PDB file of C-alpha atoms in Angstrom:
ATOM      1  CA  MET V 161      13.333 -24.978  -9.072  1.00  0.00           C
ATOM      2  CA  ASP V 162      10.033 -25.189  -7.225  1.00  0.00           C
ATOM      3  CA  SER V 163       7.141 -23.939  -9.391  1.00  0.00           C
ATOM      4  CA  ILE V 164       5.944 -21.526  -6.674  1.00  0.00           C
ATOM      5  CA  VAL V 165       9.439 -20.036  -6.343  1.00  0.00           C
ATOM      6  CA  LYS V 166       9.716 -19.791 -10.128  1.00  0.00           C
ATOM      7  CA  SER V 167       6.398 -17.957 -10.419  1.00  0.00           C
ATOM      8  CA  LYS V 168       7.442 -15.457  -7.746  1.00  0.00           C
ATOM      9  CA  LEU V 169      10.853 -14.763  -9.274  1.00  0.00           C
ATOM     10  CA  ALA V 170       9.334 -14.420 -12.756  1.00  0.00           C
ATOM     11  CA  LYS V 171       7.563 -11.211 -11.622  1.00  0.00           C
ATOM     12  CA  ILE V 172      10.611  -9.452 -10.141  1.00  0.00           C
ATOM     13  CA  LYS V 173      11.440  -6.038 -11.609  1.00  0.00           C
ATOM     14  CA  HIS V 174      13.598  -4.636  -8.787  1.00  0.00           C
ATOM     15  CA  VAL V 175      16.037  -6.189  -6.328  1.00  0.00           C
ATOM     16  CA  ALA V 176      16.654  -4.481  -2.982  1.00  0.00           C
ATOM     17  CA  LEU V 177      19.984  -5.680  -1.651  1.00  0.00           C
ATOM     18  CA  ASP V 178      21.149  -5.820   1.919  1.00  0.00           C
ATOM     19  CA  MET V 179      24.872  -5.031   2.021  1.00  0.00           C
ATOM     20  CA  ASP V 180      26.999  -6.592   4.767  1.00  0.00           C
ATOM     21  CA  GLY V 181      26.711 -10.373   4.510  1.00  0.00           C
ATOM     22  CA  THR V 182      24.965 -10.135   1.130  1.00  0.00           C
ATOM     23  CA  ILE V 183      27.141  -8.194  -1.350  1.00  0.00           C
ATOM     24  CA  TYR V 184      30.257  -8.043   0.820  1.00  0.00           C
ATOM     25  CA  MET V 185      31.565  -9.156   4.199  1.00  0.00           C
ATOM     26  CA  GLY V 186      33.256  -6.375   6.122  1.00  0.00           C
ATOM     27  CA  ASP V 187      35.637  -4.852   3.576  1.00  0.00           C
ATOM     28  CA  SER V 188      35.731  -7.871   1.247  1.00  0.00           C
ATOM     29  CA  LEU V 189      33.478  -7.846  -1.819  1.00  0.00           C
ATOM     30  CA  PHE V 190      32.078 -11.266  -2.661  1.00  0.00           C
ATOM     31  CA  PRO V 191      33.407 -12.460  -6.042  1.00  0.00           C
ATOM     32  CA  TYR V 192      29.908 -13.005  -7.417  1.00  0.00           C
ATOM     33  CA  THR V 193      28.573  -9.502  -6.591  1.00  0.00           C
ATOM     34  CA  ILE V 194      29.638  -7.519  -9.672  1.00  0.00           C
ATOM     35  CA  PRO V 195      28.666 -10.353 -12.095  1.00  0.00           C
ATOM     36  CA  PHE V 196      25.264 -10.480 -10.347  1.00  0.00           C
ATOM     37  CA  LEU V 197      24.706  -6.720 -10.740  1.00  0.00           C
ATOM     38  CA  GLU V 198      25.760  -6.887 -14.395  1.00  0.00           C
ATOM     39  CA  ARG V 199      23.342  -9.775 -14.923  1.00  0.00           C
ATOM     40  CA  LEU V 200      20.494  -7.731 -13.415  1.00  0.00           C
ATOM     41  CA  LYS V 201      21.262  -4.883 -15.838  1.00  0.00           C
ATOM     42  CA  ARG V 202      21.145  -7.277 -18.799  1.00  0.00           C
ATOM     43  CA  MET V 203      17.779  -8.533 -17.568  1.00  0.00           C
ATOM     44  CA  ASN V 204      16.470  -4.949 -17.149  1.00  0.00           C
ATOM     45  CA  ILE V 205      15.985  -5.504 -13.407  1.00  0.00           C
ATOM     46  CA  SER V 206      16.840  -2.393 -11.390  1.00  0.00           C
ATOM     47  CA  TYR V 207      18.454  -2.606  -7.961  1.00  0.00           C
ATOM     48  CA  SER V 208      19.159  -0.611  -4.827  1.00  0.00           C
ATOM     49  CA  PHE V 209      21.223  -1.034  -1.678  1.00  0.00           C
ATOM     50  CA  LEU V 210      19.616  -1.090   1.761  1.00  0.00           C
ATOM     51  CA  THR V 211      21.485  -1.358   5.007  1.00  0.00           C
ATOM     52  CA  ASN V 212      20.617  -1.403   8.685  1.00  0.00           C
ATOM     53  CA  ASN V 213      24.179  -0.297   9.405  1.00  0.00           C
ATOM     54  CA  PRO V 214      24.103   3.446  10.187  1.00  0.00           C
ATOM     55  CA  SER V 215      27.809   3.731  10.972  1.00  0.00           C
ATOM     56  CA  LYS V 216      28.643   5.415   7.641  1.00  0.00           C
ATOM     57  CA  SER V 217      27.181   8.478   5.937  1.00  0.00           C
ATOM     58  CA  LEU V 218      25.740   8.160   2.432  1.00  0.00           C
ATOM     59  CA  ASP V 219      28.915   9.674   0.994  1.00  0.00           C
ATOM     60  CA  ASP V 220      31.087   7.189   2.874  1.00  0.00           C
ATOM     61  CA  TYR V 221      28.959   4.250   1.696  1.00  0.00           C
ATOM     62  CA  LEU V 222      29.130   5.431  -1.911  1.00  0.00           C
ATOM     63  CA  GLN V 223      32.914   5.793  -1.614  1.00  0.00           C
ATOM     64  CA  LYS V 224      33.186   2.308  -0.104  1.00  0.00           C
ATOM     65  CA  LEU V 225      31.156   0.814  -2.951  1.00  0.00           C
ATOM     66  CA  ALA V 226      33.201   2.755  -5.514  1.00  0.00           C
ATOM     67  CA  LYS V 227      36.452   1.356  -4.103  1.00  0.00           C
ATOM     68  CA  MET V 228      34.959  -2.107  -4.550  1.00  0.00           C
ATOM     69  CA  GLY V 229      34.107  -1.359  -8.168  1.00  0.00           C
ATOM     70  CA  ILE V 230      30.405  -0.598  -7.692  1.00  0.00           C
ATOM     71  CA  GLN V 231      29.239   2.778  -8.981  1.00  0.00           C
ATOM     72  CA  ALA V 232      26.059   3.749  -7.137  1.00  0.00           C
ATOM     73  CA  THR V 233      24.098   6.969  -6.634  1.00  0.00           C
ATOM     74  CA  GLU V 234      22.509   8.506  -3.534  1.00  0.00           C
ATOM     75  CA  GLU V 235      19.102   7.562  -4.971  1.00  0.00           C
ATOM     76  CA  GLU V 236      20.144   3.883  -4.924  1.00  0.00           C
ATOM     77  CA  MET V 237      21.178   4.001  -1.253  1.00  0.00           C
ATOM     78  CA  TYR V 238      18.808   3.626   1.697  1.00  0.00           C
ATOM     79  CA  THR V 239      20.280   3.572   5.196  1.00  0.00           C
ATOM     80  CA  THR V 240      18.767   3.624   8.662  1.00  0.00           C
ATOM     81  CA  THR V 241      20.405   6.995   9.225  1.00  0.00           C
ATOM     82  CA  VAL V 242      18.301   8.420   6.393  1.00  0.00           C
ATOM     83  CA  ALA V 243      15.207   6.626   7.740  1.00  0.00           C
ATOM     84  CA  THR V 244      15.828   8.033  11.233  1.00  0.00           C
ATOM     85  CA  ILE V 245      16.330  11.589   9.960  1.00  0.00           C
ATOM     86  CA  ASP V 246      13.090  11.354   7.975  1.00  0.00           C
ATOM     87  CA  TYR V 247      11.244   9.940  10.992  1.00  0.00           C
ATOM     88  CA  ILE V 248      12.446  12.697  13.346  1.00  0.00           C
ATOM     89  CA  LYS V 249      11.514  15.429  10.867  1.00  0.00           C
ATOM     90  CA  ALA V 250       8.037  13.918  10.440  1.00  0.00           C
ATOM     91  CA  HIS V 251       7.270  13.119  14.089  1.00  0.00           C
ATOM     92  CA  TYR V 252       9.425  15.583  16.065  1.00  0.00           C
ATOM     93  CA  PRO V 253       9.541  18.621  13.763  1.00  0.00           C
ATOM     94  CA  SER V 254      10.828  20.961  16.480  1.00  0.00           C
ATOM     95  CA  ALA V 255      13.672  18.627  17.557  1.00  0.00           C
ATOM     96  CA  ARG V 256      17.114  19.942  16.650  1.00  0.00           C
ATOM     97  CA  ARG V 257      19.418  18.884  19.482  1.00  0.00           C
ATOM     98  CA  LEU V 258      20.204  15.165  19.505  1.00  0.00           C
ATOM     99  CA  PHE V 259      22.283  13.001  21.817  1.00  0.00           C
ATOM    100  CA  LEU V 260      23.726  10.538  19.323  1.00  0.00           C
ATOM    101  CA  LEU V 261      25.287   7.183  20.141  1.00  0.00           C
ATOM    102  CA  GLY V 262      26.886   6.852  16.735  1.00  0.00           C
ATOM    103  CA  THR V 263      30.095   7.115  14.751  1.00  0.00           C
ATOM    104  CA  PRO V 264      31.471  10.471  13.566  1.00  0.00           C
ATOM    105  CA  SER V 265      30.473   9.495  10.016  1.00  0.00           C
ATOM    106  CA  MET V 266      26.853   8.924  11.084  1.00  0.00           C
ATOM    107  CA  ILE V 267      26.818  12.128  13.131  1.00  0.00           C
ATOM    108  CA  SER V 268      28.002  14.060  10.045  1.00  0.00           C
ATOM    109  CA  GLN V 269      24.892  12.848   8.174  1.00  0.00           C
ATOM    110  CA  PHE V 270      22.639  14.187  10.952  1.00  0.00           C
ATOM    111  CA  GLU V 271      24.525  17.500  11.005  1.00  0.00           C
ATOM    112  CA  LYS V 272      24.206  17.749   7.223  1.00  0.00           C
ATOM    113  CA  ALA V 273      20.436  17.406   7.757  1.00  0.00           C
ATOM    114  CA  GLY V 274      20.444  20.376  10.148  1.00  0.00           C
ATOM    115  CA  PHE V 275      20.671  18.703  13.559  1.00  0.00           C
ATOM    116  CA  VAL V 276      23.048  19.540  16.413  1.00  0.00           C
ATOM    117  CA  SER V 277      24.952  16.778  18.209  1.00  0.00           C
ATOM    118  CA  THR V 278      24.887  17.471  21.958  1.00  0.00           C
ATOM    119  CA  ALA V 279      27.872  16.880  24.212  1.00  0.00           C
ATOM    120  CA  ASP V 280      28.420  14.379  27.014  1.00  0.00           C
ATOM    121  CA  ASP V 281      27.388  17.018  29.532  1.00  0.00           C
ATOM    122  CA  ALA V 282      24.540  17.079  32.045  1.00  0.00           C
ATOM    123  CA  ASN V 283      23.889  20.728  31.144  1.00  0.00           C
ATOM    124  CA  ASP V 284      23.638  20.069  27.396  1.00  0.00           C
ATOM    125  CA  VAL V 285      20.091  18.717  27.363  1.00  0.00           C
ATOM    126  CA  PRO V 286      18.988  17.073  24.094  1.00  0.00           C
ATOM    127  CA  ASP V 287      15.533  17.069  22.520  1.00  0.00           C
ATOM    128  CA  LEU V 288      15.895  13.433  21.572  1.00  0.00           C
ATOM    129  CA  ILE V 289      18.236  10.442  21.971  1.00  0.00           C
ATOM    130  CA  VAL V 290      19.317   8.281  19.021  1.00  0.00           C
ATOM    131  CA  ALA V 291      21.057   4.968  19.667  1.00  0.00           C
ATOM    132  CA  ALA V 292      22.848   3.360  16.728  1.00  0.00           C
ATOM    133  CA  PHE V 293      25.601   0.902  15.843  1.00  0.00           C
ATOM    134  CA  ASP V 294      28.455   2.805  17.452  1.00  0.00           C
ATOM    135  CA  MET V 295      31.941   1.349  17.033  1.00  0.00           C
ATOM    136  CA  THR V 296      33.347   4.443  18.776  1.00  0.00           C
ATOM    137  CA  LEU V 297      31.139   4.065  21.858  1.00  0.00           C
ATOM    138  CA  THR V 298      32.694   5.065  25.173  1.00  0.00           C
ATOM    139  CA  TYR V 299      31.499   4.083  28.622  1.00  0.00           C
ATOM    140  CA  SER V 300      30.877   7.717  29.550  1.00  0.00           C
ATOM    141  CA  ARG V 301      28.572   8.326  26.583  1.00  0.00           C
ATOM    142  CA  LEU V 302      26.724   5.065  27.240  1.00  0.00           C
ATOM    143  CA  CYS V 303      26.109   6.223  30.811  1.00  0.00           C
ATOM    144  CA  ARG V 304      25.000   9.679  29.644  1.00  0.00           C
ATOM    145  CA  ALA V 305      22.538   8.093  27.200  1.00  0.00           C
ATOM    146  CA  ALA V 306      21.155   5.969  30.045  1.00  0.00           C
ATOM    147  CA  TRP V 307      20.716   9.112  32.137  1.00  0.00           C
ATOM    148  CA  TRP V 308      18.780  10.977  29.440  1.00  0.00           C
ATOM    149  CA  ILE V 309      16.679   7.871  28.746  1.00  0.00           C
ATOM    150  CA  SER V 310      15.868   7.595  32.457  1.00  0.00           C
ATOM    151  CA  GLN V 311      14.675  11.233  32.341  1.00  0.00           C
ATOM    152  CA  GLY V 312      11.970  10.354  29.812  1.00  0.00           C
ATOM    153  CA  ILE V 313      13.471  12.140  26.789  1.00  0.00           C
ATOM    154  CA  PRO V 314      12.223  10.662  23.458  1.00  0.00           C
ATOM    155  CA  TYR V 315      14.436   7.740  22.458  1.00  0.00           C
ATOM    156  CA  ILE V 316      14.883   6.211  18.986  1.00  0.00           C
ATOM    157  CA  ALA V 317      16.954   3.222  17.877  1.00  0.00           C
ATOM    158  CA  THR V 318      18.191   3.165  14.292  1.00  0.00           C
ATOM    159  CA  ASN V 319      18.042  -0.629  13.899  1.00  0.00           C
ATOM    160  CA  PRO V 320      17.348  -3.849  15.853  1.00  0.00           C
ATOM    161  CA  ASP V 321      20.424  -5.865  14.763  1.00  0.00           C
ATOM    162  CA  LYS V 322      22.110  -7.778  17.582  1.00  0.00           C
ATOM    163  CA  VAL V 323      25.473  -8.107  15.827  1.00  0.00           C
ATOM    164  CA  CYS V 324      27.060  -6.843  12.617  1.00  0.00           C
ATOM    165  CA  PRO V 325      28.419  -9.510  10.231  1.00  0.00           C
ATOM    166  CA  THR V 326      32.206  -9.714  10.058  1.00  0.00           C
ATOM    167  CA  ASN V 327      34.905 -11.989   8.676  1.00  0.00           C
ATOM    168  CA  LEU V 328      37.186 -11.077  11.586  1.00  0.00           C
ATOM    169  CA  PRO V 329      37.657 -13.190  14.755  1.00  0.00           C
ATOM    170  CA  THR V 330      35.418 -10.987  16.891  1.00  0.00           C
ATOM    171  CA  VAL V 331      31.774 -10.171  17.623  1.00  0.00           C
ATOM    172  CA  LEU V 332      30.655  -6.720  16.491  1.00  0.00           C
ATOM    173  CA  VAL V 333      28.039  -5.696  19.049  1.00  0.00           C
ATOM    174  CA  ASP V 334      25.313  -3.854  17.142  1.00  0.00           C
ATOM    175  CA  CYS V 335      22.537  -1.404  18.006  1.00  0.00           C
ATOM    176  CA  GLY V 336      20.040  -3.993  19.278  1.00  0.00           C
ATOM    177  CA  SER V 337      22.537  -5.230  21.868  1.00  0.00           C
ATOM    178  CA  ILE V 338      23.461  -1.688  22.921  1.00  0.00           C
ATOM    179  CA  CYS V 339      19.770  -0.961  23.430  1.00  0.00           C
ATOM    180  CA  LYS V 340      19.413  -4.129  25.537  1.00  0.00           C
ATOM    181  CA  CYS V 341      22.178  -2.807  27.773  1.00  0.00           C
ATOM    182  CA  LEU V 342      20.361   0.533  28.085  1.00  0.00           C
ATOM    183  CA  GLU V 343      17.075  -1.251  28.774  1.00  0.00           C
ATOM    184  CA  HIS V 344      18.676  -3.281  31.574  1.00  0.00           C
ATOM    185  CA  ALA V 345      20.061  -0.079  33.093  1.00  0.00           C
ATOM    186  CA  THR V 346      16.933   2.081  32.732  1.00  0.00           C
ATOM    187  CA  GLY V 347      13.981  -0.292  32.365  1.00  0.00           C
ATOM    188  CA  ARG V 348      13.054   1.482  29.142  1.00  0.00           C
ATOM    189  CA  GLN V 349      13.010   0.274  25.537  1.00  0.00           C
ATOM    190  CA  PRO V 350      13.319   2.627  22.547  1.00  0.00           C
ATOM    191  CA  ASP V 351      10.094   4.437  21.678  1.00  0.00           C
ATOM    192  CA  ILE V 352      10.564   3.111  18.143  1.00  0.00           C
ATOM    193  CA  THR V 353      13.165   0.957  16.417  1.00  0.00           C
ATOM    194  CA  LEU V 354      13.655   1.863  12.760  1.00  0.00           C
ATOM    195  CA  GLY V 355      15.466  -0.003   9.995  1.00  0.00           C
ATOM    196  CA  LYS V 356      14.619  -3.504   8.901  1.00  0.00           C
ATOM    197  CA  PRO V 357      12.143  -5.123   9.658  1.00  0.00           C
ATOM    198  CA  ASP V 358      10.296  -1.786   9.593  1.00  0.00           C
ATOM    199  CA  PRO V 359       9.011  -1.678   5.973  1.00  0.00           C
ATOM    200  CA  ASN V 360       9.413   2.053   5.343  1.00  0.00           C
ATOM    201  CA  MET V 361      12.657   1.859   3.324  1.00  0.00           C
ATOM    202  CA  LEU V 362      11.120  -0.785   1.059  1.00  0.00           C
ATOM    203  CA  ILE V 363       7.831   1.072   0.735  1.00  0.00           C
ATOM    204  CA  GLY V 364       9.804   4.123  -0.384  1.00  0.00           C
ATOM    205  CA  ILE V 365      11.327   2.100  -3.225  1.00  0.00           C
ATOM    206  CA  LEU V 366       7.919   0.732  -4.238  1.00  0.00           C
ATOM    207  CA  GLN V 367       6.522   4.255  -4.463  1.00  0.00           C
ATOM    208  CA  GLN V 368       9.562   5.633  -6.268  1.00  0.00           C
ATOM    209  CA  LYS V 369       9.600   2.833  -8.858  1.00  0.00           C
ATOM    210  CA  HIS V 370       5.803   2.549  -9.141  1.00  0.00           C
ATOM    211  CA  LEU V 371       5.946  -1.183  -8.452  1.00  0.00           C
ATOM    212  CA  ARG V 372       3.645  -3.680  -6.793  1.00  0.00           C
ATOM    213  CA  PRO V 373       5.038  -5.450  -3.701  1.00  0.00           C
ATOM    214  CA  ASP V 374       5.276  -8.771  -5.575  1.00  0.00           C
ATOM    215  CA  GLU V 375       7.543  -7.108  -8.178  1.00  0.00           C
ATOM    216  CA  ILE V 376      10.338  -6.412  -5.691  1.00  0.00           C
ATOM    217  CA  ALA V 377      12.685  -8.899  -4.048  1.00  0.00           C
ATOM    218  CA  MET V 378      14.275  -8.027  -0.709  1.00  0.00           C
ATOM    219  CA  VAL V 379      17.550  -9.962  -0.526  1.00  0.00           C
ATOM    220  CA  GLY V 380      19.512 -10.375   2.675  1.00  0.00           C
ATOM    221  CA  ASP V 381      21.230 -12.723   5.098  1.00  0.00           C
ATOM    222  CA  ARG V 382      18.958 -12.330   8.129  1.00  0.00           C
ATOM    223  CA  ILE V 383      15.479 -13.673   8.765  1.00  0.00           C
ATOM    224  CA  TYR V 384      14.624 -11.307  11.626  1.00  0.00           C
ATOM    225  CA  THR V 385      15.466  -8.142   9.647  1.00  0.00           C
ATOM    226  CA  ASP V 386      15.692  -8.674   5.873  1.00  0.00           C
ATOM    227  CA  ILE V 387      13.057 -11.370   5.453  1.00  0.00           C
ATOM    228  CA  ALA V 388      10.768  -9.880   8.102  1.00  0.00           C
ATOM    229  CA  MET V 389      10.966  -6.548   6.271  1.00  0.00           C
ATOM    230  CA  ALA V 390       9.997  -8.214   2.986  1.00  0.00           C
ATOM    231  CA  GLN V 391       7.038  -9.887   4.674  1.00  0.00           C
ATOM    232  CA  ASN V 392       5.957  -6.645   6.368  1.00  0.00           C
ATOM    233  CA  ALA V 393       5.972  -4.887   2.980  1.00  0.00           C
ATOM    234  CA  GLY V 394       4.361  -7.774   1.057  1.00  0.00           C
ATOM    235  CA  ALA V 395       7.520  -8.215  -1.052  1.00  0.00           C
ATOM    236  CA  VAL V 396       9.350 -11.413  -2.010  1.00  0.00           C
ATOM    237  CA  GLY V 397      11.851 -12.361   0.695  1.00  0.00           C
ATOM    238  CA  VAL V 398      15.093 -13.948  -0.516  1.00  0.00           C
ATOM    239  CA  LEU V 399      17.479 -15.311   2.103  1.00  0.00           C
ATOM    240  CA  VAL V 400      21.122 -15.767   1.152  1.00  0.00           C
ATOM    241  CA  LEU V 401      23.360 -18.005   3.261  1.00  0.00           C
ATOM    242  CA  SER V 402      26.500 -15.888   2.763  1.00  0.00           C
ATOM    243  CA  GLY V 403      26.166 -14.028   6.063  1.00  0.00           C
ATOM    244  CA  GLU V 404      24.602 -14.612   9.465  1.00  0.00           C
ATOM    245  CA  THR V 405      21.922 -17.253   8.874  1.00  0.00           C
ATOM    246  CA  THR V 406      22.571 -20.976   8.470  1.00  0.00           C
ATOM    247  CA  ILE V 407      20.363 -23.373   6.517  1.00  0.00           C
ATOM    248  CA  GLU V 408      19.369 -25.060   9.793  1.00  0.00           C
ATOM    249  CA  VAL V 409      18.055 -21.760  11.185  1.00  0.00           C
ATOM    250  CA  ALA V 410      16.344 -20.963   7.878  1.00  0.00           C
ATOM    251  CA  ASN V 411      14.572 -24.320   7.747  1.00  0.00           C
ATOM    252  CA  SER V 412      13.256 -23.959  11.297  1.00  0.00           C
ATOM    253  CA  ALA V 413      12.060 -20.352  10.940  1.00  0.00           C
ATOM    254  CA  PRO V 414       8.373 -19.858  11.872  1.00  0.00           C
ATOM    255  CA  ASN V 415       7.969 -17.429   8.949  1.00  0.00           C
ATOM    256  CA  PRO V 416      10.308 -18.846   6.301  1.00  0.00           C
ATOM    257  CA  PRO V 417      11.633 -16.847   3.338  1.00  0.00           C
ATOM    258  CA  ASP V 418      10.064 -17.230  -0.101  1.00  0.00           C
ATOM    259  CA  VAL V 419      13.428 -18.189  -1.592  1.00  0.00           C
ATOM    260  CA  ILE V 420      16.687 -19.515  -0.120  1.00  0.00           C
ATOM    261  CA  ALA V 421      19.927 -19.263  -2.110  1.00  0.00           C
ATOM    262  CA  ALA V 422      23.540 -19.934  -1.188  1.00  0.00           C
ATOM    263  CA  ASN V 423      24.437 -16.411  -2.336  1.00  0.00           C
ATOM    264  CA  ILE V 424      23.382 -13.743  -4.827  1.00  0.00           C
ATOM    265  CA  GLY V 425      25.318 -15.533  -7.567  1.00  0.00           C
ATOM    266  CA  GLU V 426      22.940 -18.457  -7.245  1.00  0.00           C
ATOM    267  CA  LEU V 427      19.999 -16.041  -7.015  1.00  0.00           C
ATOM    268  CA  GLY V 428      21.044 -14.587 -10.368  1.00  0.00           C
ATOM    269  CA  GLU V 429      20.833 -18.031 -11.924  1.00  0.00           C
ATOM    270  CA  LEU V 430      17.381 -18.598 -10.407  1.00  0.00           C
ATOM    271  CA  LEU V 431      16.131 -15.235 -11.687  1.00  0.00           C
ATOM    272  CA  ALA V 432      17.459 -15.935 -15.175  1.00  0.00           C
ATOM    273  CA  GLU V 433      15.780 -19.345 -15.265  1.00  0.00           C
ATOM    274  CA  ALA V 434      12.482 -17.954 -13.947  1.00  0.00           C
ATOM    275  CA  GLN V 435      12.369 -15.032 -16.380  1.00  0.00           C
ATOM    276  CA  GLN V 436      13.766 -16.592 -19.557  1.00  0.00           C
ATOM    277  CA  ASN V 437      10.326 -17.421 -20.897  1.00  0.00           C
ATOM    278  CA  GLU V 438       8.600 -14.268 -19.647  1.00  0.00           C
TER     279      GLU V 438
END
């Protein structure tokens, strides 16, 4: 192991884990995930789960993890739905009526937070538009979103991801691509795009755990979200090659990750080696 990499990993006290492409792919848990989490516990390294995928509510994510054998709490989960709700409450405190391009599970999280989901109706005017990764998207709702966007209503995107990782023979068009479609139709980009690489989810963990940025590792499979988020927060960026990014792309990145590992199983070995003499 490179001495610089070793010195960075030796300081790690918390691991923030991306989910899809990092701990599982679609509905298939990677075989090294549970051993990795158990290894972190033995090393007294805490961990949390971060995802740019807003398609599930916190409850649904916790149930999904539980079915895979991972017992997690709401405090260990950070999603872009939560980040978007927090952002709206902070910056648009009077907003209650939202036109949501999102799954029913995501919409339930917004409703639980006190918001109203407006209908696909020209008379049901929203205070704000939220575009997300919507696997239930219909053409009519896409057109209605474009109409409200063209009217100048505040417009937020939950995440910039172009595609969602999958082990199925298809391409899962994600929020960033939906927003590109809306931009082409309206000439307008989102007023803000939340989720990784925006550092707010990671900064929240730093504050909660009372850690320095160099004591947290952000682990994920994408350079333009996971690693960029780590860099924006001053944390250690660990790229795993179990999802979207290939080694060729990683090696040619203008802002390369601090650490590259085949998967989190290999990362566990690197952490153990780096911290054994600490």
